[in-house]
Structure formats: structure tokens, C-alpha cells
Amino acid sequence: MTDAKDAFGRTLSRRRLLGMGALAGMGVAGFSACGGGSSGGPGAGTGGGGGAQGGGAVTWASWANPGEAVRFKEYSADYQKRTGTKTTYQTVVGDYTAKLLTQLQGGSAADAFYVGDTGMAKLQESNNLVELTEFLGTPDGKKASETFPGLVDWTKSEDGGIYGVCVDCNPMVFWFNKGLLAEAGVTTDPAAAFEGGTWTRDALDDLLTKVKATGKRGYVHMASYGDLFGLVTALGGTMIEDNKAVFDEDPKAQEIIGWLFDSIENGNISYGGSLPKGQSSDALFLASQLATTHQGRWILPNLKKI
């Protein structure tokens, strides 16, 4: 068994790691010490302290799919209307963390921005983020003590300073295309089967085999720890126990991982890294070429459109 570590090499407890790894789409708002707006960080000037004083300007940025980008712009317009603070939203495309680091070093970063769980340590090391511990103790601050510890710890530096507040956390869940399931002859509603206790790996296997026979893809497994943790845990395996990674010794976890490789080999599951350039699991799902996808709630705005 091996110790589970965070980005700084600190040992993670089971509770803390599950709070980080079994959830996906986690984002925190980080604040630049040299942002492009006039707020200068939370509580300074008129932009970052909740807009109570009105006026000023603030910029914020994040990654986003088209549906999220629309919602973020709507939020910005509403915030500007409520506070009188000129609010500008920017979507960062491409290598997100690398672009943020470049902007921070050049003094052109937004005042606030999303930070993914894998990028927090690098951004802290740039020495261009605002340390939020003192601010979080004020009436305007979102108190860290009111947030689940697993969603706060990974925002901390080695010396315990807090550099972000959690704004987004949601579990990885299966979404199904009912039309493709019907086309494949799958008569059992997976959600109903789950509620009834009959949604098993055999049921999933049956679904994937039937979808494969139609020429469509059943499931695309992406190469991320969130996808692997979620899949193994959902099917009854154990990834972490008593501060140790035990998936290499847990018989059920090993069985599930073996099944995953076998399913990729026989074509029931596609490996995300082998998809043609420009394809992704969410794009295939939205195009009705994929029967089920493993995503967080971020896919919902685009699903509503179709």
C-alpha cells in the first residue's frame, strides 16, 4: 500500500481524499495580487468586497463550455446591476493553468478566476495570489469553517494559508441517452434499476454490449483520477482506506480495473485517449453518438439546449 499525497506531498486521509478525488469539477475562486481590474483583491477598493460600496470594476475568468459561458455572462450582468461594479467575464481557452501563470507573471490576470484542483499548487508557487485567511475572518468573507474540510484543505499552502474559496463541487454521475438505449434494445431504465438495487456491473455490461452491436459507442473512459475513482467506487471497489491507497490490494477494485481493461479491449468501452483528434466524450454524447457519459453537472446547460 502507498500513502496518498496531495500536490505538496502531504499525506491525505481517506475523508480528505474522497472529498477531493471522488468529486469532480471542483473549482475555487483564486484572487490575483496584480489583477487587471481596479479591485486589487477581496475587500480592497470597490470590486472584490461584495460590491457594497458600488462603482469600480472587476474582471473574472474561468474555463467553460458554451452553456456555462452564457450563464457566467448572465451572472456578471446581474452582479453589475446589483452592485454598480463594472463586471467583465473572460473565458480562458487552451492550456488553462499555463495561460494563468503567464498572465499572473505579466500582471494581466483577471482579478478572480477559477482554479482546478491540479493547478492550485503551481499558482501558489507563482507568489502572485492573494492570501485569503484574514479576509475569510471578516463579515464579507465566506468562512472556511462553514465549508466541508475536504473542499478547503487543498486550497491551502504548505504553511496553512488559504488561497481560494470553493465555488463548485459536484459528483461524477452517469448520463444516459434514452434514444440510443431504446435503439439498442435496452428496456431497463438505469436510474430505476439503481433505485431498485439492480444496477450492477452485469447490467452495465449488458447495456454496453447491446449498444456496441448498433455501431455506436457505449461509454468512453477518460484518463483522469476522478473517472477511475468514481467508476471503481460506484461498482463496489475501495480506492482509499485509513490514509492508504488500497486499490492495488483490494480484490474488488482489482476486479473492476481488470474488467475495465477487458472492456476496452473487446470494444464495449472506448478509451478517451484513443479518440480521433477533436473528439471528446461530452461532444460524442451531445451528438447522440455515445449512449452514456460520466460527467459532472457542468454538462447540463448544453443538454438542456438539445
PDB file of C-alpha atoms in Angstrom:
ATOM      1  CA  MET A   1       0.000   0.000   0.000  1.00  0.00           C
ATOM      2  CA  THR A   2       1.180   3.531  -0.694  1.00  0.00           C
ATOM      3  CA  ASP A   3       0.465   6.820   1.012  1.00  0.00           C
ATOM      4  CA  ALA A   4      -1.909   9.100  -0.857  1.00  0.00           C
ATOM      5  CA  LYS A   5      -0.353  12.558  -1.236  1.00  0.00           C
ATOM      6  CA  ASP A   6      -1.623  15.969  -2.270  1.00  0.00           C
ATOM      7  CA  ALA A   7       0.178  18.403  -4.590  1.00  0.00           C
ATOM      8  CA  PHE A   8       2.539  19.429  -1.774  1.00  0.00           C
ATOM      9  CA  GLY A   9       3.387  15.862  -0.784  1.00  0.00           C
ATOM     10  CA  ARG A  10       1.197  15.901   2.337  1.00  0.00           C
ATOM     11  CA  THR A  11      -0.467  12.624   3.346  1.00  0.00           C
ATOM     12  CA  LEU A  12      -4.204  12.610   2.679  1.00  0.00           C
ATOM     13  CA  SER A  13      -6.716  10.990   4.980  1.00  0.00           C
ATOM     14  CA  ARG A  14      -9.464   8.823   3.476  1.00  0.00           C
ATOM     15  CA  ARG A  15     -12.053  11.501   4.242  1.00  0.00           C
ATOM     16  CA  ARG A  16      -9.948  14.267   2.771  1.00  0.00           C
ATOM     17  CA  LEU A  17      -9.019  12.348  -0.367  1.00  0.00           C
ATOM     18  CA  LEU A  18     -12.559  11.219  -1.023  1.00  0.00           C
ATOM     19  CA  GLY A  19     -13.652  14.808  -0.567  1.00  0.00           C
ATOM     20  CA  MET A  20     -11.183  15.728  -3.299  1.00  0.00           C
ATOM     21  CA  GLY A  21     -10.922  12.800  -5.656  1.00  0.00           C
ATOM     22  CA  ALA A  22     -14.364  11.248  -5.718  1.00  0.00           C
ATOM     23  CA  LEU A  23     -15.841  14.591  -6.667  1.00  0.00           C
ATOM     24  CA  ALA A  24     -15.299  16.251  -9.976  1.00  0.00           C
ATOM     25  CA  GLY A  25     -15.490  19.707 -11.434  1.00  0.00           C
ATOM     26  CA  MET A  26     -14.210  21.249  -8.267  1.00  0.00           C
ATOM     27  CA  GLY A  27     -13.237  24.856  -8.704  1.00  0.00           C
ATOM     28  CA  VAL A  28     -12.182  27.577  -6.344  1.00  0.00           C
ATOM     29  CA  ALA A  29     -12.003  31.282  -6.887  1.00  0.00           C
ATOM     30  CA  GLY A  30      -8.417  32.469  -6.688  1.00  0.00           C
ATOM     31  CA  PHE A  31      -7.567  36.174  -6.486  1.00  0.00           C
ATOM     32  CA  SER A  32      -4.592  37.763  -8.211  1.00  0.00           C
ATOM     33  CA  ALA A  33      -2.448  40.253  -6.370  1.00  0.00           C
ATOM     34  CA  CYS A  34      -1.995  42.230  -9.572  1.00  0.00           C
ATOM     35  CA  GLY A  35      -5.280  41.768 -11.420  1.00  0.00           C
ATOM     36  CA  GLY A  36      -6.380  43.689 -14.459  1.00  0.00           C
ATOM     37  CA  GLY A  37      -9.342  45.370 -12.738  1.00  0.00           C
ATOM     38  CA  SER A  38      -9.407  48.017 -10.031  1.00  0.00           C
ATOM     39  CA  SER A  39     -10.406  45.858  -7.108  1.00  0.00           C
ATOM     40  CA  GLY A  40      -6.916  44.717  -6.086  1.00  0.00           C
ATOM     41  CA  GLY A  41      -8.257  41.603  -4.374  1.00  0.00           C
ATOM     42  CA  PRO A  42     -11.087  40.792  -1.980  1.00  0.00           C
ATOM     43  CA  GLY A  43     -12.169  43.622   0.246  1.00  0.00           C
ATOM     44  CA  ALA A  44      -9.828  46.136  -1.400  1.00  0.00           C
ATOM     45  CA  GLY A  45     -11.345  49.028  -3.358  1.00  0.00           C
ATOM     46  CA  THR A  46     -14.780  48.517  -4.802  1.00  0.00           C
ATOM     47  CA  GLY A  47     -14.625  45.343  -6.840  1.00  0.00           C
ATOM     48  CA  GLY A  48     -13.750  42.424  -4.619  1.00  0.00           C
ATOM     49  CA  GLY A  49     -15.506  43.042  -1.342  1.00  0.00           C
ATOM     50  CA  GLY A  50     -19.033  42.109  -2.364  1.00  0.00           C
ATOM     51  CA  GLY A  51     -19.849  45.350  -4.153  1.00  0.00           C
ATOM     52  CA  ALA A  52     -21.325  47.087  -1.112  1.00  0.00           C
ATOM     53  CA  GLN A  53     -19.641  50.380  -1.990  1.00  0.00           C
ATOM     54  CA  GLY A  54     -20.588  50.286  -5.679  1.00  0.00           C
ATOM     55  CA  GLY A  55     -18.588  51.571  -8.624  1.00  0.00           C
ATOM     56  CA  GLY A  56     -15.185  50.360  -9.716  1.00  0.00           C
ATOM     57  CA  ALA A  57     -14.505  47.421 -11.979  1.00  0.00           C
ATOM     58  CA  VAL A  58     -13.697  43.762 -11.606  1.00  0.00           C
ATOM     59  CA  THR A  59     -12.703  41.041 -14.068  1.00  0.00           C
ATOM     60  CA  TRP A  60     -13.006  37.306 -13.553  1.00  0.00           C
ATOM     61  CA  ALA A  61     -12.149  34.302 -15.679  1.00  0.00           C
ATOM     62  CA  SER A  62     -12.669  30.552 -15.961  1.00  0.00           C
ATOM     63  CA  TRP A  63     -12.780  27.612 -18.334  1.00  0.00           C
ATOM     64  CA  ALA A  64     -16.285  26.998 -19.664  1.00  0.00           C
ATOM     65  CA  ASN A  65     -18.316  25.040 -22.166  1.00  0.00           C
ATOM     66  CA  PRO A  66     -20.718  27.165 -24.287  1.00  0.00           C
ATOM     67  CA  GLY A  67     -23.624  26.689 -21.881  1.00  0.00           C
ATOM     68  CA  GLU A  68     -21.529  27.644 -18.866  1.00  0.00           C
ATOM     69  CA  ALA A  69     -20.093  30.702 -20.619  1.00  0.00           C
ATOM     70  CA  VAL A  70     -23.603  32.019 -21.273  1.00  0.00           C
ATOM     71  CA  ARG A  71     -24.543  31.522 -17.625  1.00  0.00           C
ATOM     72  CA  PHE A  72     -21.353  33.194 -16.385  1.00  0.00           C
ATOM     73  CA  LYS A  73     -22.026  36.245 -18.545  1.00  0.00           C
ATOM     74  CA  GLU A  74     -25.591  36.402 -17.244  1.00  0.00           C
ATOM     75  CA  TYR A  75     -24.272  36.216 -13.700  1.00  0.00           C
ATOM     76  CA  SER A  76     -21.805  39.019 -14.427  1.00  0.00           C
ATOM     77  CA  ALA A  77     -24.572  41.223 -15.818  1.00  0.00           C
ATOM     78  CA  ASP A  78     -26.723  40.554 -12.741  1.00  0.00           C
ATOM     79  CA  TYR A  79     -23.813  41.295 -10.367  1.00  0.00           C
ATOM     80  CA  GLN A  80     -23.100  44.553 -12.180  1.00  0.00           C
ATOM     81  CA  LYS A  81     -26.766  45.560 -11.959  1.00  0.00           C
ATOM     82  CA  ARG A  82     -26.946  44.783  -8.245  1.00  0.00           C
ATOM     83  CA  THR A  83     -23.671  46.379  -7.192  1.00  0.00           C
ATOM     84  CA  GLY A  84     -22.841  49.085  -9.712  1.00  0.00           C
ATOM     85  CA  THR A  85     -19.459  47.412 -10.225  1.00  0.00           C
ATOM     86  CA  LYS A  86     -18.456  47.057 -13.885  1.00  0.00           C
ATOM     87  CA  THR A  87     -18.051  43.274 -14.206  1.00  0.00           C
ATOM     88  CA  THR A  88     -16.233  41.588 -17.076  1.00  0.00           C
ATOM     89  CA  TYR A  89     -16.087  37.820 -17.607  1.00  0.00           C
ATOM     90  CA  GLN A  90     -13.395  36.116 -19.700  1.00  0.00           C
ATOM     91  CA  THR A  91     -13.287  32.509 -20.929  1.00  0.00           C
ATOM     92  CA  VAL A  92      -9.744  31.125 -20.908  1.00  0.00           C
ATOM     93  CA  VAL A  93      -9.212  28.539 -23.665  1.00  0.00           C
ATOM     94  CA  GLY A  94      -6.303  26.198 -24.298  1.00  0.00           C
ATOM     95  CA  ASP A  95      -3.786  25.235 -21.590  1.00  0.00           C
ATOM     96  CA  TYR A  96      -5.629  26.882 -18.720  1.00  0.00           C
ATOM     97  CA  THR A  97      -3.041  26.777 -15.925  1.00  0.00           C
ATOM     98  CA  ALA A  98      -0.162  27.724 -18.221  1.00  0.00           C
ATOM     99  CA  LYS A  99      -2.071  30.742 -19.501  1.00  0.00           C
ATOM    100  CA  LEU A 100      -2.978  31.853 -15.973  1.00  0.00           C
ATOM    101  CA  LEU A 101       0.654  31.608 -14.881  1.00  0.00           C
ATOM    102  CA  THR A 102       1.741  33.703 -17.864  1.00  0.00           C
ATOM    103  CA  GLN A 103      -0.928  36.316 -17.145  1.00  0.00           C
ATOM    104  CA  LEU A 104      -0.022  36.440 -13.445  1.00  0.00           C
ATOM    105  CA  GLN A 105       3.662  36.907 -14.187  1.00  0.00           C
ATOM    106  CA  GLY A 106       2.834  39.658 -16.667  1.00  0.00           C
ATOM    107  CA  GLY A 107       0.371  41.464 -14.399  1.00  0.00           C
ATOM    108  CA  SER A 108      -2.516  40.934 -16.824  1.00  0.00           C
ATOM    109  CA  ALA A 109      -4.508  38.252 -14.990  1.00  0.00           C
ATOM    110  CA  ALA A 110      -8.148  38.735 -14.075  1.00  0.00           C
ATOM    111  CA  ASP A 111      -8.938  39.837 -10.508  1.00  0.00           C
ATOM    112  CA  ALA A 112     -10.541  36.469  -9.749  1.00  0.00           C
ATOM    113  CA  PHE A 113     -10.509  33.167 -11.597  1.00  0.00           C
ATOM    114  CA  TYR A 114     -11.361  29.518 -11.300  1.00  0.00           C
ATOM    115  CA  VAL A 115      -8.562  27.204 -10.209  1.00  0.00           C
ATOM    116  CA  GLY A 116      -8.754  23.453 -10.719  1.00  0.00           C
ATOM    117  CA  ASP A 117      -7.609  21.023  -8.061  1.00  0.00           C
ATOM    118  CA  THR A 118      -4.489  20.098 -10.052  1.00  0.00           C
ATOM    119  CA  GLY A 119      -3.436  23.713 -10.663  1.00  0.00           C
ATOM    120  CA  MET A 120      -3.615  25.254  -7.195  1.00  0.00           C
ATOM    121  CA  ALA A 121      -0.060  24.385  -6.087  1.00  0.00           C
ATOM    122  CA  LYS A 122       1.556  25.799  -9.241  1.00  0.00           C
ATOM    123  CA  LEU A 123      -0.399  29.030  -8.958  1.00  0.00           C
ATOM    124  CA  GLN A 124       0.520  29.414  -5.279  1.00  0.00           C
ATOM    125  CA  GLU A 125       4.176  28.930  -6.129  1.00  0.00           C
ATOM    126  CA  SER A 126       3.988  31.890  -8.530  1.00  0.00           C
ATOM    127  CA  ASN A 127       3.654  34.196  -5.470  1.00  0.00           C
ATOM    128  CA  ASN A 128       1.040  36.237  -7.306  1.00  0.00           C
ATOM    129  CA  LEU A 129      -2.111  35.152  -5.449  1.00  0.00           C
ATOM    130  CA  VAL A 130      -3.861  36.940  -2.606  1.00  0.00           C
ATOM    131  CA  GLU A 131      -3.752  35.052   0.708  1.00  0.00           C
ATOM    132  CA  LEU A 132      -7.365  34.966   1.945  1.00  0.00           C
ATOM    133  CA  THR A 133      -7.168  33.752   5.553  1.00  0.00           C
ATOM    134  CA  GLU A 134      -7.612  37.200   7.105  1.00  0.00           C
ATOM    135  CA  PHE A 135     -10.382  38.171   4.682  1.00  0.00           C
ATOM    136  CA  LEU A 136     -12.287  34.944   5.441  1.00  0.00           C
ATOM    137  CA  GLY A 137     -12.479  36.033   9.055  1.00  0.00           C
ATOM    138  CA  THR A 138     -14.393  39.220   8.195  1.00  0.00           C
ATOM    139  CA  PRO A 139     -18.181  39.596   7.779  1.00  0.00           C
ATOM    140  CA  ASP A 140     -17.715  39.821   3.994  1.00  0.00           C
ATOM    141  CA  GLY A 141     -15.745  36.587   3.839  1.00  0.00           C
ATOM    142  CA  LYS A 142     -17.070  33.107   3.132  1.00  0.00           C
ATOM    143  CA  LYS A 143     -15.929  31.425   6.337  1.00  0.00           C
ATOM    144  CA  ALA A 144     -13.749  28.397   5.729  1.00  0.00           C
ATOM    145  CA  SER A 145     -15.221  26.777   8.857  1.00  0.00           C
ATOM    146  CA  GLU A 146     -18.609  26.666   7.135  1.00  0.00           C
ATOM    147  CA  THR A 147     -17.252  24.654   4.205  1.00  0.00           C
ATOM    148  CA  PHE A 148     -16.628  20.898   4.168  1.00  0.00           C
ATOM    149  CA  PRO A 149     -12.942  20.440   5.183  1.00  0.00           C
ATOM    150  CA  GLY A 150     -12.142  18.350   2.108  1.00  0.00           C
ATOM    151  CA  LEU A 151     -13.017  21.335  -0.050  1.00  0.00           C
ATOM    152  CA  VAL A 152     -10.791  23.749   1.891  1.00  0.00           C
ATOM    153  CA  ASP A 153      -7.630  21.785   2.644  1.00  0.00           C
ATOM    154  CA  TRP A 154      -6.446  21.540  -0.956  1.00  0.00           C
ATOM    155  CA  THR A 155      -6.631  25.330  -1.322  1.00  0.00           C
ATOM    156  CA  LYS A 156      -4.086  25.781   1.469  1.00  0.00           C
ATOM    157  CA  SER A 157      -0.365  26.377   1.119  1.00  0.00           C
ATOM    158  CA  GLU A 158       2.254  24.361   2.971  1.00  0.00           C
ATOM    159  CA  ASP A 159       2.138  26.865   5.846  1.00  0.00           C
ATOM    160  CA  GLY A 160      -1.665  26.649   6.083  1.00  0.00           C
ATOM    161  CA  GLY A 161      -2.590  29.881   4.289  1.00  0.00           C
ATOM    162  CA  ILE A 162      -5.846  29.760   2.318  1.00  0.00           C
ATOM    163  CA  TYR A 163      -5.680  30.888  -1.296  1.00  0.00           C
ATOM    164  CA  GLY A 164      -9.144  30.081  -2.629  1.00  0.00           C
ATOM    165  CA  VAL A 165     -12.788  29.612  -1.751  1.00  0.00           C
ATOM    166  CA  CYS A 166     -14.800  26.701  -3.105  1.00  0.00           C
ATOM    167  CA  VAL A 167     -17.390  27.754  -5.658  1.00  0.00           C
ATOM    168  CA  ASP A 168     -18.092  24.467  -7.419  1.00  0.00           C
ATOM    169  CA  CYS A 169     -18.215  20.853  -6.319  1.00  0.00           C
ATOM    170  CA  ASN A 170     -20.267  18.052  -7.814  1.00  0.00           C
ATOM    171  CA  PRO A 171     -20.076  14.273  -8.163  1.00  0.00           C
ATOM    172  CA  MET A 172     -19.334  12.358 -11.344  1.00  0.00           C
ATOM    173  CA  VAL A 173     -22.564  10.725 -12.469  1.00  0.00           C
ATOM    174  CA  PHE A 174     -23.736   8.671 -15.447  1.00  0.00           C
ATOM    175  CA  TRP A 175     -25.910  10.410 -18.026  1.00  0.00           C
ATOM    176  CA  PHE A 176     -27.828   8.222 -20.496  1.00  0.00           C
ATOM    177  CA  ASN A 177     -29.198   8.830 -23.983  1.00  0.00           C
ATOM    178  CA  LYS A 178     -32.625   7.172 -23.832  1.00  0.00           C
ATOM    179  CA  GLY A 179     -32.966   7.177 -27.613  1.00  0.00           C
ATOM    180  CA  LEU A 180     -29.748   5.215 -28.131  1.00  0.00           C
ATOM    181  CA  LEU A 181     -30.688   2.768 -25.356  1.00  0.00           C
ATOM    182  CA  ALA A 182     -34.069   2.146 -26.979  1.00  0.00           C
ATOM    183  CA  GLU A 183     -32.388   1.703 -30.367  1.00  0.00           C
ATOM    184  CA  ALA A 184     -30.083  -0.900 -28.813  1.00  0.00           C
ATOM    185  CA  GLY A 185     -32.959  -2.787 -27.203  1.00  0.00           C
ATOM    186  CA  VAL A 186     -32.136  -1.820 -23.627  1.00  0.00           C
ATOM    187  CA  THR A 187     -35.517  -1.937 -21.893  1.00  0.00           C
ATOM    188  CA  THR A 188     -34.369  -1.300 -18.313  1.00  0.00           C
ATOM    189  CA  ASP A 189     -34.144   2.302 -17.156  1.00  0.00           C
ATOM    190  CA  PRO A 190     -30.688   2.511 -15.461  1.00  0.00           C
ATOM    191  CA  ALA A 191     -31.893   5.148 -12.977  1.00  0.00           C
ATOM    192  CA  ALA A 192     -34.854   2.996 -11.945  1.00  0.00           C
ATOM    193  CA  ALA A 193     -32.584  -0.045 -11.711  1.00  0.00           C
ATOM    194  CA  PHE A 194     -30.202   1.880  -9.465  1.00  0.00           C
ATOM    195  CA  GLU A 195     -33.026   2.951  -7.179  1.00  0.00           C
ATOM    196  CA  GLY A 196     -34.253  -0.650  -7.076  1.00  0.00           C
ATOM    197  CA  GLY A 197     -30.831  -2.067  -6.243  1.00  0.00           C
ATOM    198  CA  THR A 198     -30.465  -3.986  -9.523  1.00  0.00           C
ATOM    199  CA  TRP A 199     -27.992  -1.681 -11.274  1.00  0.00           C
ATOM    200  CA  THR A 200     -24.896  -3.897 -11.270  1.00  0.00           C
ATOM    201  CA  ARG A 201     -21.814  -4.379 -13.397  1.00  0.00           C
ATOM    202  CA  ASP A 202     -23.629  -7.182 -15.221  1.00  0.00           C
ATOM    203  CA  ALA A 203     -26.447  -4.761 -16.067  1.00  0.00           C
ATOM    204  CA  LEU A 204     -23.907  -2.229 -17.326  1.00  0.00           C
ATOM    205  CA  ASP A 205     -22.159  -4.939 -19.343  1.00  0.00           C
ATOM    206  CA  ASP A 206     -25.453  -5.918 -20.951  1.00  0.00           C
ATOM    207  CA  LEU A 207     -26.161  -2.293 -21.872  1.00  0.00           C
ATOM    208  CA  LEU A 208     -22.679  -1.761 -23.348  1.00  0.00           C
ATOM    209  CA  THR A 209     -22.798  -4.979 -25.366  1.00  0.00           C
ATOM    210  CA  LYS A 210     -26.168  -4.084 -26.887  1.00  0.00           C
ATOM    211  CA  VAL A 211     -25.086  -0.555 -27.765  1.00  0.00           C
ATOM    212  CA  LYS A 212     -21.873  -1.829 -29.380  1.00  0.00           C
ATOM    213  CA  ALA A 213     -23.972  -4.021 -31.685  1.00  0.00           C
ATOM    214  CA  THR A 214     -25.642  -0.888 -33.106  1.00  0.00           C
ATOM    215  CA  GLY A 215     -22.297   0.607 -34.168  1.00  0.00           C
ATOM    216  CA  LYS A 216     -22.491   3.409 -31.609  1.00  0.00           C
ATOM    217  CA  ARG A 217     -20.203   3.815 -28.601  1.00  0.00           C
ATOM    218  CA  GLY A 218     -21.464   2.727 -25.202  1.00  0.00           C
ATOM    219  CA  TYR A 219     -19.054   4.510 -22.849  1.00  0.00           C
ATOM    220  CA  VAL A 220     -15.799   6.466 -23.128  1.00  0.00           C
ATOM    221  CA  HIS A 221     -13.421   6.178 -20.180  1.00  0.00           C
ATOM    222  CA  MET A 222     -11.345   9.323 -19.724  1.00  0.00           C
ATOM    223  CA  ALA A 223      -7.830   9.226 -18.284  1.00  0.00           C
ATOM    224  CA  SER A 224      -8.440  11.109 -15.054  1.00  0.00           C
ATOM    225  CA  TYR A 225      -8.314  10.013 -11.426  1.00  0.00           C
ATOM    226  CA  GLY A 226     -11.864  11.300 -10.940  1.00  0.00           C
ATOM    227  CA  ASP A 227     -13.232   8.978 -13.611  1.00  0.00           C
ATOM    228  CA  LEU A 228     -11.311   5.978 -12.279  1.00  0.00           C
ATOM    229  CA  PHE A 229     -12.146   6.670  -8.619  1.00  0.00           C
ATOM    230  CA  GLY A 230     -15.789   7.221  -9.454  1.00  0.00           C
ATOM    231  CA  LEU A 231     -16.125   4.087 -11.563  1.00  0.00           C
ATOM    232  CA  VAL A 232     -14.356   1.784  -9.088  1.00  0.00           C
ATOM    233  CA  THR A 233     -16.282   3.197  -6.125  1.00  0.00           C
ATOM    234  CA  ALA A 234     -19.634   3.059  -7.930  1.00  0.00           C
ATOM    235  CA  LEU A 235     -19.102  -0.625  -8.747  1.00  0.00           C
ATOM    236  CA  GLY A 236     -18.203  -1.577  -5.163  1.00  0.00           C
ATOM    237  CA  GLY A 237     -14.416  -1.306  -5.017  1.00  0.00           C
ATOM    238  CA  THR A 238     -12.293   0.557  -2.460  1.00  0.00           C
ATOM    239  CA  MET A 239      -9.662   3.060  -3.577  1.00  0.00           C
ATOM    240  CA  ILE A 240      -8.511   4.591  -0.260  1.00  0.00           C
ATOM    241  CA  GLU A 241      -8.678   3.335   3.322  1.00  0.00           C
ATOM    242  CA  ASP A 242      -7.011   4.595   6.524  1.00  0.00           C
ATOM    243  CA  ASN A 243      -4.834   7.133   4.711  1.00  0.00           C
ATOM    244  CA  LYS A 244      -3.597   4.488   2.272  1.00  0.00           C
ATOM    245  CA  ALA A 245      -4.223   3.811  -1.393  1.00  0.00           C
ATOM    246  CA  VAL A 246      -5.508   0.227  -1.284  1.00  0.00           C
ATOM    247  CA  PHE A 247      -6.897  -0.264  -4.775  1.00  0.00           C
ATOM    248  CA  ASP A 248      -3.789  -2.332  -5.616  1.00  0.00           C
ATOM    249  CA  GLU A 249      -4.698  -4.808  -2.853  1.00  0.00           C
ATOM    250  CA  ASP A 250      -8.498  -4.566  -2.718  1.00  0.00           C
ATOM    251  CA  PRO A 251      -9.792  -7.638  -4.642  1.00  0.00           C
ATOM    252  CA  LYS A 252     -12.971  -5.880  -5.769  1.00  0.00           C
ATOM    253  CA  ALA A 253     -11.096  -2.822  -7.035  1.00  0.00           C
ATOM    254  CA  GLN A 254      -8.641  -5.030  -8.924  1.00  0.00           C
ATOM    255  CA  GLU A 255     -11.523  -6.991 -10.413  1.00  0.00           C
ATOM    256  CA  ILE A 256     -13.188  -3.789 -11.628  1.00  0.00           C
ATOM    257  CA  ILE A 257      -9.955  -2.386 -13.082  1.00  0.00           C
ATOM    258  CA  GLY A 258      -9.392  -5.706 -14.869  1.00  0.00           C
ATOM    259  CA  TRP A 259     -12.947  -5.564 -16.213  1.00  0.00           C
ATOM    260  CA  LEU A 260     -12.292  -2.011 -17.437  1.00  0.00           C
ATOM    261  CA  PHE A 261      -9.227  -3.097 -19.426  1.00  0.00           C
ATOM    262  CA  ASP A 262     -11.061  -6.141 -20.804  1.00  0.00           C
ATOM    263  CA  SER A 263     -13.983  -3.949 -21.851  1.00  0.00           C
ATOM    264  CA  ILE A 264     -11.661  -1.545 -23.651  1.00  0.00           C
ATOM    265  CA  GLU A 265     -10.024  -4.483 -25.409  1.00  0.00           C
ATOM    266  CA  ASN A 266     -13.329  -6.030 -26.549  1.00  0.00           C
ATOM    267  CA  GLY A 267     -14.726  -2.684 -27.678  1.00  0.00           C
ATOM    268  CA  ASN A 268     -17.536  -2.311 -25.156  1.00  0.00           C
ATOM    269  CA  ILE A 269     -15.715   0.732 -23.710  1.00  0.00           C
ATOM    270  CA  SER A 270     -13.633   3.250 -25.643  1.00  0.00           C
ATOM    271  CA  TYR A 271     -10.512   4.822 -24.156  1.00  0.00           C
ATOM    272  CA  GLY A 272     -10.690   8.621 -24.289  1.00  0.00           C
ATOM    273  CA  GLY A 273      -7.005   8.955 -25.167  1.00  0.00           C
ATOM    274  CA  SER A 274      -7.532   6.993 -28.367  1.00  0.00           C
ATOM    275  CA  LEU A 275     -10.369   9.118 -29.763  1.00  0.00           C
ATOM    276  CA  PRO A 276      -9.713  10.914 -33.063  1.00  0.00           C
ATOM    277  CA  LYS A 277      -8.410  14.467 -32.720  1.00  0.00           C
ATOM    278  CA  GLY A 278     -11.191  16.898 -31.886  1.00  0.00           C
ATOM    279  CA  GLN A 279     -13.489  14.281 -30.348  1.00  0.00           C
ATOM    280  CA  SER A 280     -14.395  14.087 -26.673  1.00  0.00           C
ATOM    281  CA  SER A 281     -16.845  12.096 -24.598  1.00  0.00           C
ATOM    282  CA  ASP A 282     -19.164  15.054 -23.972  1.00  0.00           C
ATOM    283  CA  ALA A 283     -19.162  16.065 -27.648  1.00  0.00           C
ATOM    284  CA  LEU A 284     -19.975  12.496 -28.706  1.00  0.00           C
ATOM    285  CA  PHE A 285     -22.773  12.334 -26.148  1.00  0.00           C
ATOM    286  CA  LEU A 286     -24.279  15.642 -27.287  1.00  0.00           C
ATOM    287  CA  ALA A 287     -24.119  14.380 -30.896  1.00  0.00           C
ATOM    288  CA  SER A 288     -26.032  11.189 -29.939  1.00  0.00           C
ATOM    289  CA  GLN A 289     -23.044   9.008 -30.808  1.00  0.00           C
ATOM    290  CA  LEU A 290     -22.469   7.859 -27.220  1.00  0.00           C
ATOM    291  CA  ALA A 291     -25.037   6.073 -25.073  1.00  0.00           C
ATOM    292  CA  THR A 292     -23.695   7.038 -21.657  1.00  0.00           C
ATOM    293  CA  THR A 293     -21.158   9.529 -20.377  1.00  0.00           C
ATOM    294  CA  HIS A 294     -19.540  10.052 -16.975  1.00  0.00           C
ATOM    295  CA  GLN A 295     -19.713  13.801 -16.267  1.00  0.00           C
ATOM    296  CA  GLY A 296     -20.492  16.299 -13.553  1.00  0.00           C
ATOM    297  CA  ARG A 297     -23.361  18.766 -13.634  1.00  0.00           C
ATOM    298  CA  TRP A 298     -21.392  21.083 -15.950  1.00  0.00           C
ATOM    299  CA  ILE A 299     -22.807  19.273 -18.979  1.00  0.00           C
ATOM    300  CA  LEU A 300     -26.404  20.133 -18.038  1.00  0.00           C
ATOM    301  CA  PRO A 301     -26.692  23.577 -19.749  1.00  0.00           C
ATOM    302  CA  ASN A 302     -25.751  22.032 -23.088  1.00  0.00           C
ATOM    303  CA  LEU A 303     -28.081  19.059 -22.553  1.00  0.00           C
ATOM    304  CA  LYS A 304     -30.970  21.440 -21.964  1.00  0.00           C
ATOM    305  CA  LYS A 305     -30.335  23.044 -25.353  1.00  0.00           C
ATOM    306  CA  ILE A 306     -30.854  19.762 -27.173  1.00  0.00           C
TER     307      ILE A 306
END
